[in-house]
Amino acid sequence: MAVAFLGLGAIGTPMAAHLARRGPLVVWNRTSARAMEFASAHGVRAAGTPREAAADADVVVTCLPTSREVEELLDGPGGLLEGLRSGALFLDCTSGDPATSRRIAAGLARRGVAFADAPVSGGVNGAVAGTLTVMVGAEPDTFRRALPVLQSFGKRIEHVGPVGAGHAVKAVNNALLAVNLLAVGQGLAALVKAGVPARTAVDVFNASSGRSFVTEVLVPERVLSGAWPRTFRLALLDKDVGIARGFAREAGVDASVLDLAGTLLSSARAALGEDADHVEVIRLIEQEAGVEIRG
Ligand code: NDP
């Protein structure tokens, strides 16, 4: 089964590396130097255009910032639509938005191409280890066809509903991450300012009901250590919260907590810039509070 992978970003690159070990692979990236470098490191082919990447592929996988870039890649000159063959399978691993994916799926279906939204969770480390969680929105048959490809980089692969459902679950998951980051950052800043050692507070949370991925992993590895690695951009988390807010609104559900988290994240993004990591929102909380959360 020939696979094409488009979008060699922070998480796309390790995902594509697993696919390179699995079988025939062609890669494409907007900055072509990255695709060339990947191709020579992994012994695969780099395509000059999305159309060329899709031309011989049974399965096309995209991992781009938002659904907007996915649509642009499909429609533009030399785009995927010009190359995709009838009978091919399109897997979008972007954390995209449900409505755009339903529109893309309908357009592809008219050309005989099946679509699944298959966003991932687990971060760059999970992608390198091949242990990502993949949440899939697709028809049951499409899900079955997608499974062998998704298993190359995923450990837990859940069929969560029809097209768009994968993106909806991913957006809500990341909205929960955002709410947690903000709440943990503010809570810790207050405790440190009051004289509680940050490490002690985090140890207590992790033995109590306030624990989360943020307190168990992100804060110890990145904040207490002062390491602040850049693996997942704050701009992308801000985008995810926006998708979750829109989704909740469409469903007629009060999303006031997510609305507030979105407002805070958007202003953090404006202050820290497009390249800042999502955990750096805590850095901003530190600056505003005049403390450092280390230990
Ligand atoms: P990055 O910002 O690291 O990479 C983005 C990729 O998209 C790059 O390959 C970039 O190309 C390409 N790109 C950007 N704009 C365009 C465009 N207009 N046309 C074509 N290609 C474009 O993002 P990530 O890899 O971190 O994230 C990708 C997706 O995965 C996002 O939806 C994100 O929310 C999601 N995700 C990320 C996780 C993480 O830990 N990083 C975890 C889980 C999900 P170029 O090299 O030219 O810039």
PDB file of C-alpha atoms and ligand atoms in Angstrom, residues 5-15 28-32 34-35 50 62-70 72-73 92-96 119-125 127 132-133 135 167 170 174 222 230-233 235-237 239-240 243 274-275 277-278, ligand 1:
ATOM      1  CA  PHE A   5       2.456  12.115   3.751  1.00  0.00           C
ATOM      2  CA  LEU A   6       2.103  15.905   3.594  1.00  0.00           C
ATOM      3  CA  GLY A   7       3.150  18.210   6.441  1.00  0.00           C
ATOM      4  CA  LEU A   8       6.526  17.454   8.029  1.00  0.00           C
ATOM      5  CA  GLY A   9       6.079  19.678  11.089  1.00  0.00           C
ATOM      6  CA  ALA A  10       6.877  18.992  14.753  1.00  0.00           C
ATOM      7  CA  ILE A  11       4.513  16.026  14.997  1.00  0.00           C
ATOM      8  CA  GLY A  12       4.184  15.100  11.324  1.00  0.00           C
ATOM      9  CA  THR A  13       7.883  14.286  10.976  1.00  0.00           C
ATOM     10  CA  PRO A  14       8.017  11.470  13.573  1.00  0.00           C
ATOM     11  CA  MET A  15       4.659  10.125  12.313  1.00  0.00           C
ATOM     12  CA  TRP A  28       5.747  16.599   0.539  1.00  0.00           C
ATOM     13  CA  ASN A  29       6.340  19.702   2.662  1.00  0.00           C
ATOM     14  CA  ARG A  30       5.747  23.401   1.950  1.00  0.00           C
ATOM     15  CA  THR A  31       9.390  24.146   2.781  1.00  0.00           C
ATOM     16  CA  SER A  32      10.862  21.663   0.337  1.00  0.00           C
ATOM     17  CA  ARG A  34      12.573  19.647   4.982  1.00  0.00           C
ATOM     18  CA  ALA A  35      11.057  17.097   2.619  1.00  0.00           C
ATOM     19  CA  PRO A  50       0.945  17.827  -3.582  1.00  0.00           C
ATOM     20  CA  THR A  62      -2.093  15.240   5.881  1.00  0.00           C
ATOM     21  CA  CYS A  63      -0.867  16.836   9.125  1.00  0.00           C
ATOM     22  CA  LEU A  64      -1.145  20.623   8.798  1.00  0.00           C
ATOM     23  CA  PRO A  65      -1.863  23.445  11.267  1.00  0.00           C
ATOM     24  CA  THR A  66      -5.595  23.863  10.519  1.00  0.00           C
ATOM     25  CA  SER A  67      -8.330  22.655   8.161  1.00  0.00           C
ATOM     26  CA  ARG A  68      -7.841  25.826   6.131  1.00  0.00           C
ATOM     27  CA  GLU A  69      -4.384  24.684   4.978  1.00  0.00           C
ATOM     28  CA  VAL A  70      -5.825  21.231   4.191  1.00  0.00           C
ATOM     29  CA  GLU A  72      -5.782  24.985   0.279  1.00  0.00           C
ATOM     30  CA  LEU A  73      -3.633  21.932  -0.385  1.00  0.00           C
ATOM     31  CA  ASP A  92      -6.428  14.033   7.790  1.00  0.00           C
ATOM     32  CA  CYS A  93      -4.364  13.941  11.002  1.00  0.00           C
ATOM     33  CA  THR A  94      -4.594  17.719  11.381  1.00  0.00           C
ATOM     34  CA  SER A  95      -6.417  18.895  14.515  1.00  0.00           C
ATOM     35  CA  GLY A  96      -9.004  20.434  12.241  1.00  0.00           C
ATOM     36  CA  PRO A 119      -6.295  13.773  14.719  1.00  0.00           C
ATOM     37  CA  VAL A 120      -3.735  12.546  17.216  1.00  0.00           C
ATOM     38  CA  SER A 121      -2.825  13.094  20.850  1.00  0.00           C
ATOM     39  CA  GLY A 122       0.302  12.212  22.778  1.00  0.00           C
ATOM     40  CA  GLY A 123       2.695  14.948  21.718  1.00  0.00           C
ATOM     41  CA  VAL A 124       6.000  14.708  19.901  1.00  0.00           C
ATOM     42  CA  ASN A 125       7.284  12.111  22.393  1.00  0.00           C
ATOM     43  CA  ALA A 127       4.762  10.322  17.975  1.00  0.00           C
ATOM     44  CA  LEU A 132      -0.225   8.215  19.815  1.00  0.00           C
ATOM     45  CA  THR A 133      -3.927   8.128  20.548  1.00  0.00           C
ATOM     46  CA  MET A 135      -9.513   9.640  17.298  1.00  0.00           C
ATOM     47  CA  HIS A 167     -11.928  16.617  15.163  1.00  0.00           C
ATOM     48  CA  LYS A 170      -9.731  16.320  19.728  1.00  0.00           C
ATOM     49  CA  ASN A 174      -7.338  20.172  23.960  1.00  0.00           C
ATOM     50  CA  ARG A 222       8.954  21.829  31.754  1.00  0.00           C
ATOM     51  CA  ARG A 230       8.984  24.002  22.224  1.00  0.00           C
ATOM     52  CA  THR A 231       6.989  20.988  20.984  1.00  0.00           C
ATOM     53  CA  PHE A 232       3.405  22.174  20.516  1.00  0.00           C
ATOM     54  CA  ARG A 233       2.710  25.760  19.630  1.00  0.00           C
ATOM     55  CA  ALA A 235      -1.071  29.210  18.545  1.00  0.00           C
ATOM     56  CA  LEU A 236      -2.265  25.687  17.724  1.00  0.00           C
ATOM     57  CA  LEU A 237      -3.793  25.187  21.187  1.00  0.00           C
ATOM     58  CA  LYS A 239      -6.931  27.295  17.478  1.00  0.00           C
ATOM     59  CA  ASP A 240      -8.153  24.070  19.144  1.00  0.00           C
ATOM     60  CA  ILE A 243     -12.857  24.943  17.464  1.00  0.00           C
ATOM     61  CA  GLU A 274       3.353  32.424  17.035  1.00  0.00           C
ATOM     62  CA  ASP A 275       6.376  30.262  17.919  1.00  0.00           C
ATOM     63  CA  ASP A 277       5.057  26.657  23.194  1.00  0.00           C
ATOM     64  CA  HIS A 278       1.662  26.073  24.842  1.00  0.00           C
TER      65      HIS A 278
HETATM   66  P1  NDP B   1       4.046  22.735  13.025  1.00  0.00           P
HETATM   67  O1  NDP B   1       3.727  24.175  13.101  1.00  0.00           O
HETATM   68  O2  NDP B   1       5.282  22.217  13.672  1.00  0.00           O
HETATM   69  O3  NDP B   1       4.128  22.264  11.481  1.00  0.00           O
HETATM   70  C1  NDP B   1       3.132  22.645  10.573  1.00  0.00           C
HETATM   71  C2  NDP B   1       3.335  21.934   9.241  1.00  0.00           C
HETATM   72  O4  NDP B   1       2.354  22.445   8.319  1.00  0.00           O
HETATM   73  C3  NDP B   1       4.692  22.184   8.613  1.00  0.00           C
HETATM   74  O5  NDP B   1       5.031  21.071   7.828  1.00  0.00           O
HETATM   75  C4  NDP B   1       4.412  23.402   7.717  1.00  0.00           C
HETATM   76  O6  NDP B   1       5.292  23.516   6.626  1.00  0.00           O
HETATM   77  C5  NDP B   1       3.035  23.046   7.220  1.00  0.00           C
HETATM   78  N1  NDP B   1       2.299  24.222   6.771  1.00  0.00           N
HETATM   79  C6  NDP B   1       2.023  25.349   7.474  1.00  0.00           C
HETATM   80  N2  NDP B   1       1.302  26.202   6.731  1.00  0.00           N
HETATM   81  C7  NDP B   1       1.130  25.603   5.520  1.00  0.00           C
HETATM   82  C8  NDP B   1       0.471  25.993   4.319  1.00  0.00           C
HETATM   83  N3  NDP B   1      -0.157  27.159   4.206  1.00  0.00           N
HETATM   84  N4  NDP B   1       0.501  25.131   3.273  1.00  0.00           N
HETATM   85  C9  NDP B   1       1.131  23.946   3.367  1.00  0.00           C
HETATM   86  N5  NDP B   1       1.777  23.510   4.480  1.00  0.00           N
HETATM   87  C10 NDP B   1       1.760  24.342   5.544  1.00  0.00           C
HETATM   88  O7  NDP B   1       2.742  21.974  13.545  1.00  0.00           O
HETATM   89  P2  NDP B   1       2.665  20.558  14.300  1.00  0.00           P
HETATM   90  O8  NDP B   1       3.380  19.530  13.509  1.00  0.00           O
HETATM   91  O9  NDP B   1       2.985  20.746  15.720  1.00  0.00           O
HETATM   92  O10 NDP B   1       1.070  20.330  14.220  1.00  0.00           O
HETATM   93  C11 NDP B   1       0.420  19.813  13.063  1.00  0.00           C
HETATM   94  C12 NDP B   1      -1.010  19.469  13.477  1.00  0.00           C
HETATM   95  O11 NDP B   1      -0.972  18.470  14.504  1.00  0.00           O
HETATM   96  C13 NDP B   1      -1.780  20.677  14.075  1.00  0.00           C
HETATM   97  O12 NDP B   1      -3.124  20.610  13.690  1.00  0.00           O
HETATM   98  C14 NDP B   1      -1.626  20.466  15.578  1.00  0.00           C
HETATM   99  O13 NDP B   1      -2.677  21.091  16.292  1.00  0.00           O
HETATM  100  C15 NDP B   1      -1.638  18.944  15.667  1.00  0.00           C
HETATM  101  N6  NDP B   1      -0.992  18.366  16.852  1.00  0.00           N
HETATM  102  C16 NDP B   1       0.281  18.742  17.239  1.00  0.00           C
HETATM  103  C17 NDP B   1       0.876  18.181  18.370  1.00  0.00           C
HETATM  104  C18 NDP B   1       2.261  18.543  18.845  1.00  0.00           C
HETATM  105  O14 NDP B   1       2.647  18.087  19.940  1.00  0.00           O
HETATM  106  N7  NDP B   1       3.051  19.318  18.090  1.00  0.00           N
HETATM  107  C19 NDP B   1       0.139  17.194  19.190  1.00  0.00           C
HETATM  108  C20 NDP B   1      -1.138  16.805  18.641  1.00  0.00           C
HETATM  109  C21 NDP B   1      -1.677  17.393  17.536  1.00  0.00           C
HETATM  110  P3  NDP B   1       6.683  24.334   6.736  1.00  0.00           P
HETATM  111  O15 NDP B   1       7.719  23.319   7.119  1.00  0.00           O
HETATM  112  O16 NDP B   1       6.869  24.880   5.380  1.00  0.00           O
HETATM  113  O17 NDP B   1       6.495  25.410   7.783  1.00  0.00           O
END
